[in-house]
C-alpha angles and dihedrals in degrees: 000000000000091000091053091050090051092049091050092049093051098038113122096007091118089070093059105040137057120274089249091054093045090053092050094049091049091049096045095049102037105129092201093057091047090053091051090056099051096272095305103164144132113270121237095267092049092048091050091049093050097045095044094048095046098044093045091048096048099039108032099031098044096128103022090210099141106040140335110279119258124190129189120209114196105212119130099183112080089208086063094043099055098062089046092049091049092048092051092049090051091049090055096043096047094047090049091048091048090063098259089149103184135106093266093076133054145165094213121091138175118193112198127192128150093213120090094208091050091051090051091052091050090052089049091049095050103033108016137247120321115264113237116244095020135102106249094322116144137198102241091192088072095053117119088236089063097037090051096038092121088058100038115026128051110229096247092056100046100093096050092042092050090049091055093049094046094050104039108055119132128166097204096266099092113017109150108129115217091228141359089254095063121110105245132192120172126184111195146146128254092287106096118247123228108330093200092057093046095048092055099049115108093227134349137200117204123199114198122195109202113208111239111238096016116156120260092250091054091049091050091050091049092050092050092050091050090052090053090049091053091049093050095050094041095052093110098037094272116139123243105206114205133196115187117198109205146140120258110331110270103145138032118263 
């Protein structure tokens, strides 16, 4: 029954997305491959989040003439959010690398969360656990991206994807890229990172982790800072794509 629901949900998507995206969706949601890897698969909520975000982005936001695209992903559990975030980053990176040179795809990312523990978990997911006795070095083999490779990354893309992740980590303290062509991933809090660097990036995708149960004032402050971020990046007509991870919608993003 679940397989038939998945097939119905994904039927016809190939006509509305890039070939790279169609290949990723087919690989991610192949029931036979999941069975071969001990049932490792996205759950229903994760699948829905991935498919809805990607199809809306690629079909409805094709030209980005009205406003920068903004997508809301309703997942409360951070354990559910991280595989979806990684999948969406891969979707962007692989389309950009495939030569899909349009504003829908980028290699520049900012991950924003106001919570210190959440930022630490994002660093662990992307770059691995800290190595004892070193200054900021991490064991990439422990990263969620590597541990979940059979779920997330097609075999032929693993080496280049791993190279991007290993070379592009920033924690918000020093985030000036050496050129616009650099891969760039920043994990930071609600205080905006370097405005000069952001304003000069060709395109940017921002992932925002809303804190479940945050007070109304904190949510309002977060929303205002995200609006400023979009204005900064969009100064020269360049889109700032935004994905907001939240619980059930109860405030505007």
